[in-house]
mmCIF file of C-alpha atoms and ligand atoms in Angstrom:
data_model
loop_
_atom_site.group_PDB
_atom_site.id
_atom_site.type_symbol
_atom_site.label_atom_id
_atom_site.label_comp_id
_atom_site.label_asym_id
_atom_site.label_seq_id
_atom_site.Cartn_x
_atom_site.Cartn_y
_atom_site.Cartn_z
ATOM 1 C CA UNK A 1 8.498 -184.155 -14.808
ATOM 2 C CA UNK A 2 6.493 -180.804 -14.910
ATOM 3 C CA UNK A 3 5.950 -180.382 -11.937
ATOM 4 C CA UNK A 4 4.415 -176.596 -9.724
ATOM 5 C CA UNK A 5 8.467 -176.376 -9.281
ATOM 6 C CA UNK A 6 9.875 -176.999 -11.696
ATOM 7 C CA UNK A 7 7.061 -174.441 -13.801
ATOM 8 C CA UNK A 8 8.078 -172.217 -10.939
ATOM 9 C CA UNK A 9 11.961 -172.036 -11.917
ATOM 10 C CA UNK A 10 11.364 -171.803 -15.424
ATOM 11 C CA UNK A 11 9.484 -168.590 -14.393
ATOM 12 C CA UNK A 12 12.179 -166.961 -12.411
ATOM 13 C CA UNK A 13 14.746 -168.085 -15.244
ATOM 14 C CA UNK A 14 12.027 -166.033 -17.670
ATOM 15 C CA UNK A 15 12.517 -163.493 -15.462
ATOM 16 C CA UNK A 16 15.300 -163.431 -15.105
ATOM 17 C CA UNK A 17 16.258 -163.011 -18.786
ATOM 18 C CA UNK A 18 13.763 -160.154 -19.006
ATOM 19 C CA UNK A 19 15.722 -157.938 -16.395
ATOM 20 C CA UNK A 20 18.929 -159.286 -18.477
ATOM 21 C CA UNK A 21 17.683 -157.800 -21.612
ATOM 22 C CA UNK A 22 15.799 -154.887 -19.165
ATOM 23 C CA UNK A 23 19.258 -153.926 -18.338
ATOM 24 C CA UNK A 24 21.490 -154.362 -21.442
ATOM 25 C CA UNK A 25 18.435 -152.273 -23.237
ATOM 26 C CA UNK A 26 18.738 -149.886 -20.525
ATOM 27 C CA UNK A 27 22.531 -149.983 -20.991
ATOM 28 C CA UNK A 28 22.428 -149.432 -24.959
ATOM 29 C CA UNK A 29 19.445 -146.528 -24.889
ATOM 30 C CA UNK A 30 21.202 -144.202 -21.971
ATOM 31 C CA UNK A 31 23.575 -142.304 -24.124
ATOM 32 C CA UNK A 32 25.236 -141.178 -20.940
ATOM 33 C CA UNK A 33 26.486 -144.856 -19.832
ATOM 34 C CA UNK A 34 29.365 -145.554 -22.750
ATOM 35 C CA UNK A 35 29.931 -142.172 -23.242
ATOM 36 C CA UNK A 36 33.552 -140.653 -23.891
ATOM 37 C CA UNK A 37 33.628 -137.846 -21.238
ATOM 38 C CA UNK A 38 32.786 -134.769 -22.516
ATOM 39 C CA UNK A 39 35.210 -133.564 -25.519
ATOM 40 C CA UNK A 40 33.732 -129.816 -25.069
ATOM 41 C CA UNK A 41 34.292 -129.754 -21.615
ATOM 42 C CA UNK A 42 37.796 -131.519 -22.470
ATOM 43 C CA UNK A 43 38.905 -128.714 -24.935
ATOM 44 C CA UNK A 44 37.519 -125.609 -23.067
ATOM 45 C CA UNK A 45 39.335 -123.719 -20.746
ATOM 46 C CA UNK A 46 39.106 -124.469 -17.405
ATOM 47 C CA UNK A 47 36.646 -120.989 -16.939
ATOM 48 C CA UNK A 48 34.335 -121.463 -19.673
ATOM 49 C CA UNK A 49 33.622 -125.464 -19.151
ATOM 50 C CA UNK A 50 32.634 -124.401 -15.734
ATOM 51 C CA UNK A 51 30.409 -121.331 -17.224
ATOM 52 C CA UNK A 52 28.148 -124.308 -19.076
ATOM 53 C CA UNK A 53 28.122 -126.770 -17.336
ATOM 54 C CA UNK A 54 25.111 -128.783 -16.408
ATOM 55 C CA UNK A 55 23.392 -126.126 -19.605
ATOM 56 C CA UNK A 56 20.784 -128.577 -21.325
ATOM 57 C CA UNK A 57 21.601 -126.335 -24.072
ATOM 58 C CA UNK A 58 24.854 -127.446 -24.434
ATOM 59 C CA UNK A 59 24.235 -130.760 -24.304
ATOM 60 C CA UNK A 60 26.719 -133.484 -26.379
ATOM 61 C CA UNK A 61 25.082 -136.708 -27.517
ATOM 62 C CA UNK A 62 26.766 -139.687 -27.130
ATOM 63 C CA UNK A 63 28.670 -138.519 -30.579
ATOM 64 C CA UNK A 64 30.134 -135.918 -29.018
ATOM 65 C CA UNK A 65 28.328 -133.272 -31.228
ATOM 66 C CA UNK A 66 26.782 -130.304 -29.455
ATOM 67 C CA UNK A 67 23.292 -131.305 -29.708
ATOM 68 C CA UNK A 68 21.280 -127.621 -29.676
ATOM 69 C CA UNK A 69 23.455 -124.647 -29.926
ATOM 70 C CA UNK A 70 22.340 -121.577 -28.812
ATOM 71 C CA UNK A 71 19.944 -118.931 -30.354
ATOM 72 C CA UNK A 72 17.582 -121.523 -31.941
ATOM 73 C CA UNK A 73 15.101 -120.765 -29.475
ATOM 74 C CA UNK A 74 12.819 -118.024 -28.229
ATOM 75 C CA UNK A 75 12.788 -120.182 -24.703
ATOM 76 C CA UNK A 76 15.179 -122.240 -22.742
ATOM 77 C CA UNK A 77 16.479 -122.733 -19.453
ATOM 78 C CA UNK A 78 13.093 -121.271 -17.997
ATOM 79 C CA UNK A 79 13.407 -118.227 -19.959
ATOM 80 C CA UNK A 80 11.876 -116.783 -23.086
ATOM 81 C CA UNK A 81 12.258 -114.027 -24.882
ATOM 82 C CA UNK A 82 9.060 -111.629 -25.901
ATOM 83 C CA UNK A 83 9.403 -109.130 -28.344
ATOM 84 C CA UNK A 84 7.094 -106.099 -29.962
ATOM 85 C CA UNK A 85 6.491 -105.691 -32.626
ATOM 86 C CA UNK A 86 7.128 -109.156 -34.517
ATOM 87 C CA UNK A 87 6.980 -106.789 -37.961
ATOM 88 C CA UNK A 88 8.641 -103.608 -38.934
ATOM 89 C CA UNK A 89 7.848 -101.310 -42.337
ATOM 90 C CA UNK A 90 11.613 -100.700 -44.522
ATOM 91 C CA UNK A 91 13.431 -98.162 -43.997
ATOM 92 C CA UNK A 92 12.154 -96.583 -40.647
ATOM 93 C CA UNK A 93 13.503 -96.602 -37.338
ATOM 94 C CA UNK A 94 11.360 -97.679 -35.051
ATOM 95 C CA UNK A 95 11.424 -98.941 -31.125
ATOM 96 C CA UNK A 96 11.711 -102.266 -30.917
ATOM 97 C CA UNK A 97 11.304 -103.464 -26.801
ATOM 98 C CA UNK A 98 11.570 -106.501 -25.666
ATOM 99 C CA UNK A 99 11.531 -109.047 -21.988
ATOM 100 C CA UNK A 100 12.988 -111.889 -21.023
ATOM 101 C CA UNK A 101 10.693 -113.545 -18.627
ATOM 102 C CA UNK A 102 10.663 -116.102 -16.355
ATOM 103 C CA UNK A 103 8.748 -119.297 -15.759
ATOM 104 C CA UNK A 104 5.957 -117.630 -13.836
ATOM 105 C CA UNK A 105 5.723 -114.742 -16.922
ATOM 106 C CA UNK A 106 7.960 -112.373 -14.446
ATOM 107 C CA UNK A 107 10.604 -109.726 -16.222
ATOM 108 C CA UNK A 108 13.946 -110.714 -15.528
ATOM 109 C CA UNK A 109 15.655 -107.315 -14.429
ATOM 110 C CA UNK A 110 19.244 -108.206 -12.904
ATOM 111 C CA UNK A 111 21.591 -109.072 -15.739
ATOM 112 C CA UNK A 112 24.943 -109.583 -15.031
ATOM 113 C CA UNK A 113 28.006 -108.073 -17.135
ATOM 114 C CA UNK A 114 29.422 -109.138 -20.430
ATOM 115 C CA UNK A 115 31.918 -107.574 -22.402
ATOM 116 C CA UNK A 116 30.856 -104.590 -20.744
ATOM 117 C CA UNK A 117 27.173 -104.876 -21.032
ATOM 118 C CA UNK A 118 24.249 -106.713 -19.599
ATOM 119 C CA UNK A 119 22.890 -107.791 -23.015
ATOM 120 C CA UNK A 120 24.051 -107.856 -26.437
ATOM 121 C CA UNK A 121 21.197 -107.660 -29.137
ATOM 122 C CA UNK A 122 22.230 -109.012 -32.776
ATOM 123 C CA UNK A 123 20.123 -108.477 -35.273
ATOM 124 C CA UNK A 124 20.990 -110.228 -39.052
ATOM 125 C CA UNK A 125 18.610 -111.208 -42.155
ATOM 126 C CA UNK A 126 18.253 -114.948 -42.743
ATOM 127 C CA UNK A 127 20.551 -114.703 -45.702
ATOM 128 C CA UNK A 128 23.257 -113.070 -43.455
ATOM 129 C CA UNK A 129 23.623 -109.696 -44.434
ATOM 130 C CA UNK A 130 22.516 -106.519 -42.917
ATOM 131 C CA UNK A 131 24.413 -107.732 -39.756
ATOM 132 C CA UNK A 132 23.322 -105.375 -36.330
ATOM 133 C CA UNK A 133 25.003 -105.493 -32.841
ATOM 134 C CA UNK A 134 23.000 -103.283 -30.272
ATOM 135 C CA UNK A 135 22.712 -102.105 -26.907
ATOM 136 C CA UNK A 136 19.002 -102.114 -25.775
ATOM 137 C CA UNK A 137 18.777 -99.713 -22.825
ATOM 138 C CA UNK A 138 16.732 -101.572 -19.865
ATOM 139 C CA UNK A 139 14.128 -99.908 -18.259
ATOM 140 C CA UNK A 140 13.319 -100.712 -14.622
ATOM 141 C CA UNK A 141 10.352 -102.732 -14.900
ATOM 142 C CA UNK A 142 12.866 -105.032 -17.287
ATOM 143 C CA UNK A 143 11.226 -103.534 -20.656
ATOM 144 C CA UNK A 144 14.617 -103.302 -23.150
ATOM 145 C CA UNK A 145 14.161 -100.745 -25.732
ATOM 146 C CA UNK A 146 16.486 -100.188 -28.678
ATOM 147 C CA UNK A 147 15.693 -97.615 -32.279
ATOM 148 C CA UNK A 148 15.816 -100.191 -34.651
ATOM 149 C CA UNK A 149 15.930 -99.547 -38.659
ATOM 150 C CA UNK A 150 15.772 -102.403 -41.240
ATOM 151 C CA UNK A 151 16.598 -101.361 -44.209
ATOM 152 C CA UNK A 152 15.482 -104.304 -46.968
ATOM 153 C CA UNK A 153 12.310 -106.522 -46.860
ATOM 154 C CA UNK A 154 12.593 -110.317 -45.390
ATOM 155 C CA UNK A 155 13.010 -112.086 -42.443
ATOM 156 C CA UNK A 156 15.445 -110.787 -39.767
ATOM 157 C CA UNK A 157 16.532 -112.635 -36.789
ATOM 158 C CA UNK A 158 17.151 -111.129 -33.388
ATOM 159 C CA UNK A 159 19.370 -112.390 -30.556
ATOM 160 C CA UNK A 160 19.365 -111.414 -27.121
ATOM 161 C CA UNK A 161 22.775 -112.666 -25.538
ATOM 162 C CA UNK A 162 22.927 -111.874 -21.890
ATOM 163 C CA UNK A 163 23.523 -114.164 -18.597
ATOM 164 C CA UNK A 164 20.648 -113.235 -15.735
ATOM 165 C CA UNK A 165 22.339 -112.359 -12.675
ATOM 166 C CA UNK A 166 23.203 -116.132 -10.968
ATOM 167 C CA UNK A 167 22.535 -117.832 -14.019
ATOM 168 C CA UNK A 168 24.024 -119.441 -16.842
ATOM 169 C CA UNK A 169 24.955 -117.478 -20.123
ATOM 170 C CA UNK A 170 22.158 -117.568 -22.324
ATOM 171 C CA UNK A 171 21.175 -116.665 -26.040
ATOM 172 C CA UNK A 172 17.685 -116.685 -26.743
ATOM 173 C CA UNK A 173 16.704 -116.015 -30.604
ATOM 174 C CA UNK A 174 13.190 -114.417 -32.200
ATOM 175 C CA UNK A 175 12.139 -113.296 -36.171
ATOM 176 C CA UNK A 176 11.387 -109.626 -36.929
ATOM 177 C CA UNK A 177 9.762 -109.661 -40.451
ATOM 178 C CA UNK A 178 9.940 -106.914 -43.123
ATOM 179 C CA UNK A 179 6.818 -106.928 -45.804
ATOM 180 C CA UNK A 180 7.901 -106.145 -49.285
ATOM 181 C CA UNK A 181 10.051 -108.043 -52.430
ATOM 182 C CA UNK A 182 12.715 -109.529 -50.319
ATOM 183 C CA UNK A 183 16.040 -110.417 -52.674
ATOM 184 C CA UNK A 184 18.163 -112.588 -51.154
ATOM 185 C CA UNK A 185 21.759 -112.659 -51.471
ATOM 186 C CA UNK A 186 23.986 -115.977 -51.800
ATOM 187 C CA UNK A 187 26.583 -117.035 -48.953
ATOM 188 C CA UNK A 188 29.391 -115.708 -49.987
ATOM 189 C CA UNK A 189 32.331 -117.553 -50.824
ATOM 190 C CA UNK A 190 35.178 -117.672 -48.380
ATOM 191 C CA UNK A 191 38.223 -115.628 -48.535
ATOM 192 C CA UNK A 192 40.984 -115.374 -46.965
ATOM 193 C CA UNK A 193 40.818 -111.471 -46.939
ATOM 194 C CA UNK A 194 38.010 -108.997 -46.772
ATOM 195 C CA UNK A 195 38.172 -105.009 -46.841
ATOM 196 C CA UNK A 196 35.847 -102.458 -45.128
ATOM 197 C CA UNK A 197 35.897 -98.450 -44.308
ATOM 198 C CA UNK A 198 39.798 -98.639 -45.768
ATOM 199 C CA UNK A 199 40.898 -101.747 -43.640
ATOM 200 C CA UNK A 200 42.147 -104.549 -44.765
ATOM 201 C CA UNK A 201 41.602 -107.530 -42.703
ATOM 202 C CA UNK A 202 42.630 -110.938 -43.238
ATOM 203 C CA UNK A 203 41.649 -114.436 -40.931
ATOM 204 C CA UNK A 204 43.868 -117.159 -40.123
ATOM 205 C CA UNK A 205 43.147 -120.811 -38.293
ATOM 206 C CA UNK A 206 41.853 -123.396 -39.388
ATOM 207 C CA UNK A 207 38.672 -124.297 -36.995
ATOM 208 C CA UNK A 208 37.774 -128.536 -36.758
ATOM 209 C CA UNK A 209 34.211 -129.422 -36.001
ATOM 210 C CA UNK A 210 33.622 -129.447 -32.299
ATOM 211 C CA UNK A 211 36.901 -128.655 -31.403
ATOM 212 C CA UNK A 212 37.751 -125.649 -29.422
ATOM 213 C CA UNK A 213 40.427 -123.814 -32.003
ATOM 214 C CA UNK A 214 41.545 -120.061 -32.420
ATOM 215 C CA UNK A 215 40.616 -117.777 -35.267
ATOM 216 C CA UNK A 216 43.271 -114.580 -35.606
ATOM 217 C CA UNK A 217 42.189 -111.147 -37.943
ATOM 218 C CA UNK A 218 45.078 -109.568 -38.668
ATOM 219 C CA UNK A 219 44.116 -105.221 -39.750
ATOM 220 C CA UNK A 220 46.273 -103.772 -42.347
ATOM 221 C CA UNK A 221 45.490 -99.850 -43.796
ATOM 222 C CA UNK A 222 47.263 -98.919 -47.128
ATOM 223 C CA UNK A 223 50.005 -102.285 -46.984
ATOM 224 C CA UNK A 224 50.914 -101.257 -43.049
ATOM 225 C CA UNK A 225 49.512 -103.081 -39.800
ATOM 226 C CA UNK A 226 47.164 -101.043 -37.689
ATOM 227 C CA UNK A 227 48.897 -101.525 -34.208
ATOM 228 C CA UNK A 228 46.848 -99.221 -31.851
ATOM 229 C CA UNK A 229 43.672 -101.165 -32.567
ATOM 230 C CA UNK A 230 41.033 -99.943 -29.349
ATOM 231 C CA UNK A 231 39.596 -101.749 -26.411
ATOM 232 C CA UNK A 232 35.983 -102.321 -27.954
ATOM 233 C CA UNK A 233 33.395 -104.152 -25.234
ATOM 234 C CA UNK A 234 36.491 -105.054 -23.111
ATOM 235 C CA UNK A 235 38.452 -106.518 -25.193
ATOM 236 C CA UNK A 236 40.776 -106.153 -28.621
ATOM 237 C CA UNK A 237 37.458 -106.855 -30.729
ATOM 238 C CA UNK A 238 34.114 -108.033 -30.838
ATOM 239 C CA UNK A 239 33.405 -111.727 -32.534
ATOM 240 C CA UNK A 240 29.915 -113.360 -33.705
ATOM 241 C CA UNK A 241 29.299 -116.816 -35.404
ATOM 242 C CA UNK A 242 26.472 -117.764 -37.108
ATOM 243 C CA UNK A 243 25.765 -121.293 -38.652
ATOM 244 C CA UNK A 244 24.564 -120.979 -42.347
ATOM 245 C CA UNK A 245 21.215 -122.684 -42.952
ATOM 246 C CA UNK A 246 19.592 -122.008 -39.089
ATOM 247 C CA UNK A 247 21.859 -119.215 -37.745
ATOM 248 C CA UNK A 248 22.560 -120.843 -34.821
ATOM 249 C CA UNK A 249 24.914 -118.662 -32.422
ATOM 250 C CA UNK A 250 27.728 -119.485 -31.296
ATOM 251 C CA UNK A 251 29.700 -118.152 -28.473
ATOM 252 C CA UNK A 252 33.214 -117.052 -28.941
ATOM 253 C CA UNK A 253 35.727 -115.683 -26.640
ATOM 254 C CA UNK A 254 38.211 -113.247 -26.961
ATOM 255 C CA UNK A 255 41.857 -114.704 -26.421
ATOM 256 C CA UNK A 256 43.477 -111.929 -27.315
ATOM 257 C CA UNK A 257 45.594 -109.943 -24.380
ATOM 258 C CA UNK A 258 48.946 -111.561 -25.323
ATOM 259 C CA UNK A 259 48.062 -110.938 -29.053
ATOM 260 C CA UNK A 260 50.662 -108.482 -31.119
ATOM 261 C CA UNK A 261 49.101 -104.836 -32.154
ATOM 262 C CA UNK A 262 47.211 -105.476 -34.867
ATOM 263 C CA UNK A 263 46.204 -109.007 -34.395
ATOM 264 C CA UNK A 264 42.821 -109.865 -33.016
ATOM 265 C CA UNK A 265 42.472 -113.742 -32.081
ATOM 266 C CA UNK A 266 39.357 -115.397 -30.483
ATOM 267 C CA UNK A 267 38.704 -119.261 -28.850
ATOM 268 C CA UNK A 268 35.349 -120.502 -30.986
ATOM 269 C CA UNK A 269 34.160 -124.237 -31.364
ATOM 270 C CA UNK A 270 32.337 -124.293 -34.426
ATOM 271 C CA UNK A 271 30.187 -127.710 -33.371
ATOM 272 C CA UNK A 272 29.612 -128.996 -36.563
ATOM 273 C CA UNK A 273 30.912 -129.252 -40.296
ATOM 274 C CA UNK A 274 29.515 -126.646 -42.512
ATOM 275 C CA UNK A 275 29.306 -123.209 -43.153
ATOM 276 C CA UNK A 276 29.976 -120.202 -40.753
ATOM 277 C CA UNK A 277 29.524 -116.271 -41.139
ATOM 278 C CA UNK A 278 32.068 -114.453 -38.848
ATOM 279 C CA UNK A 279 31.294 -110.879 -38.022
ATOM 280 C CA UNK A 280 33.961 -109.201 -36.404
ATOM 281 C CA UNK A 281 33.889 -105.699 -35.005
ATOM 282 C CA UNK A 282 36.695 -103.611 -34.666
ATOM 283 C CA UNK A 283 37.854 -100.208 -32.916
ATOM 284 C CA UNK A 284 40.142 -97.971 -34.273
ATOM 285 C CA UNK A 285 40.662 -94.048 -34.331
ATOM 286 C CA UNK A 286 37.108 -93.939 -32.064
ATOM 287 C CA UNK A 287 35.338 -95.715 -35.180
ATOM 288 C CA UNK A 288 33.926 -99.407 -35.231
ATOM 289 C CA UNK A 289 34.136 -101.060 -38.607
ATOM 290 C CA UNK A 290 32.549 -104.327 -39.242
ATOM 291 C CA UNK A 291 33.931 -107.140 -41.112
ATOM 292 C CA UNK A 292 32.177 -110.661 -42.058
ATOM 293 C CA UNK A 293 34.058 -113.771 -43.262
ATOM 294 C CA UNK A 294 32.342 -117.125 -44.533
ATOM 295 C CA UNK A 295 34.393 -119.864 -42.811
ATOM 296 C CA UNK A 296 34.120 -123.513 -44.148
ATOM 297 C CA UNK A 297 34.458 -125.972 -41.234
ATOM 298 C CA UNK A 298 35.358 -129.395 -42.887
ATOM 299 C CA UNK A 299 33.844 -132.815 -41.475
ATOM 300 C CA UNK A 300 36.574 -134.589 -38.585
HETATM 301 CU CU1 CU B 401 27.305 -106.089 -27.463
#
């Protein structure tokens, strides 16, 4: 009873089970289909959601876990970052300039504000120390220029943090490299309290793996609380986080306008477990002072 028909249905019914499996495959592979909706998007603010949204950049897998955080890359989202020179003697000061291009190799030139400026340049050694934060003046073919003076051999990396007019906030990252005997120096270990120019400063919160949490410095100067802390880059203090082990950036926010005198407090998602150097930046009596914590950010 083999029959041309009957050969024909058995065909279709082959078929048939190949789009089955075709689409269950298709089903299981797209990460998108079963996914939870978007736990960054779900713990951000309403205002910074909306600032990365649709970001390739800050992608989440189907895990939830931000899958490339910024300032691993010299290029992304169409733009890359070109810098001169790549290598710098110790010691010196020297210019360092700089473009962020676009797709067709064109400067970008209209940068909108942040914090006061139109880019932020960071500048730390791969072992976290010798920590930078810079204000490259932009000339108006979109050349940036900044004096820049490493002190100790190794391998520094620089971060250009800045949101092109229209666009989407963006931090692109590069290596400077110093010749000579580079000694590195261990992460240190975290504390609850570190000291700097007279200040003591301590941190408090306790930030989860990809969840959106606060992280409050409290300033203290001889036992009392420093209360008229200054507005530095438009707000109570300046924040960076870097990842230990790639230095990837991450972007924190100042929370801090209903904060008490001499409290500081940011909102940071720290995207994965490990271990974090904080630099925070300070104003008080017209001086910036520069703190760093090492912040371990246990596994959920
Ligand atoms: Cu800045």
């Amino acid at each position: 009873m083999h029959g041309p028909s009957s050969r024909i249905v058995a065909f279709a019914a082959a078929l048939a089970t190949i789009f089955a499996v075709a689409l269950v495959a298709g089903r299981t592979i797209d990460p998108k289909a079963d996914a939870a909706p978007d736990p960054a998007a779900a713990h951000a603010p309403a205002g910074m959601a909306g600032m990365d949204a649709g970001r390739d950049a800050h992608a989440t897998d189907a895990r939830g876990t931000a899958a490339t955080p910024p300032g691993l890359a010299v290029a992304a989202d169409g733009l890359r970052l070109l810098a001169d020179p790549t290598t710098l003697p110790a010691g010196q000061t020297k210019s360092y300039t700089f473009r962020i291009v676009d797709p067709h190799g064109a400067p970008v030139r209209d940068f909108a504000l942040e914090h006061g400026k139109r880019l932020h340049l960071i500048v730390v050694r791969r072992d976290l120390t010798g920590y930078q934060h810079l204000h490259p003046t932009m000339a108006p073919d979109g050349t940036w220029t900044v004096p820049l003076r490493l002190t100790a051999p190794g391998s520094y990396r620089v971060f250009a943090d800045f949101t092109p007019a229209g666009g989407a906030k963006t931090t692109l990252g590069t290596d400077v490299l110093v010749d000579g005997d580079a000694r590195y120096a261990a992460l240190p270990a975290p504390a609850a309290h570190t000291t700097a120019d007279g200040y003591d400063v301590a941190i408090g919160g306790t930030p989860a793996a990809g969840r959106m949490g606060a992280l409050t410095f409290t300033v203290t100067r001889g036992g009392k609380p420093v209360t008229d802390l200054q507005p530095y880059l438009e707000a109570r203090g300046h924040l960076v986080a870097l990842r230990a082990g790639d230095l990837a950036y991450l972007h924190v926010h100042p929370a801090d306008e209903a904060t008490p005198g001499d409290r500081i407090s940011f909102m940071t998602e720290l995207p994965t477990a490990g271990r974090y150097r904080l630099f925070l930046q300070f104003k008080h009596e017209g001086r910036i002072h520069t703190v760093a914590f090492t912040q371990e950010v246990a596994s959920r």
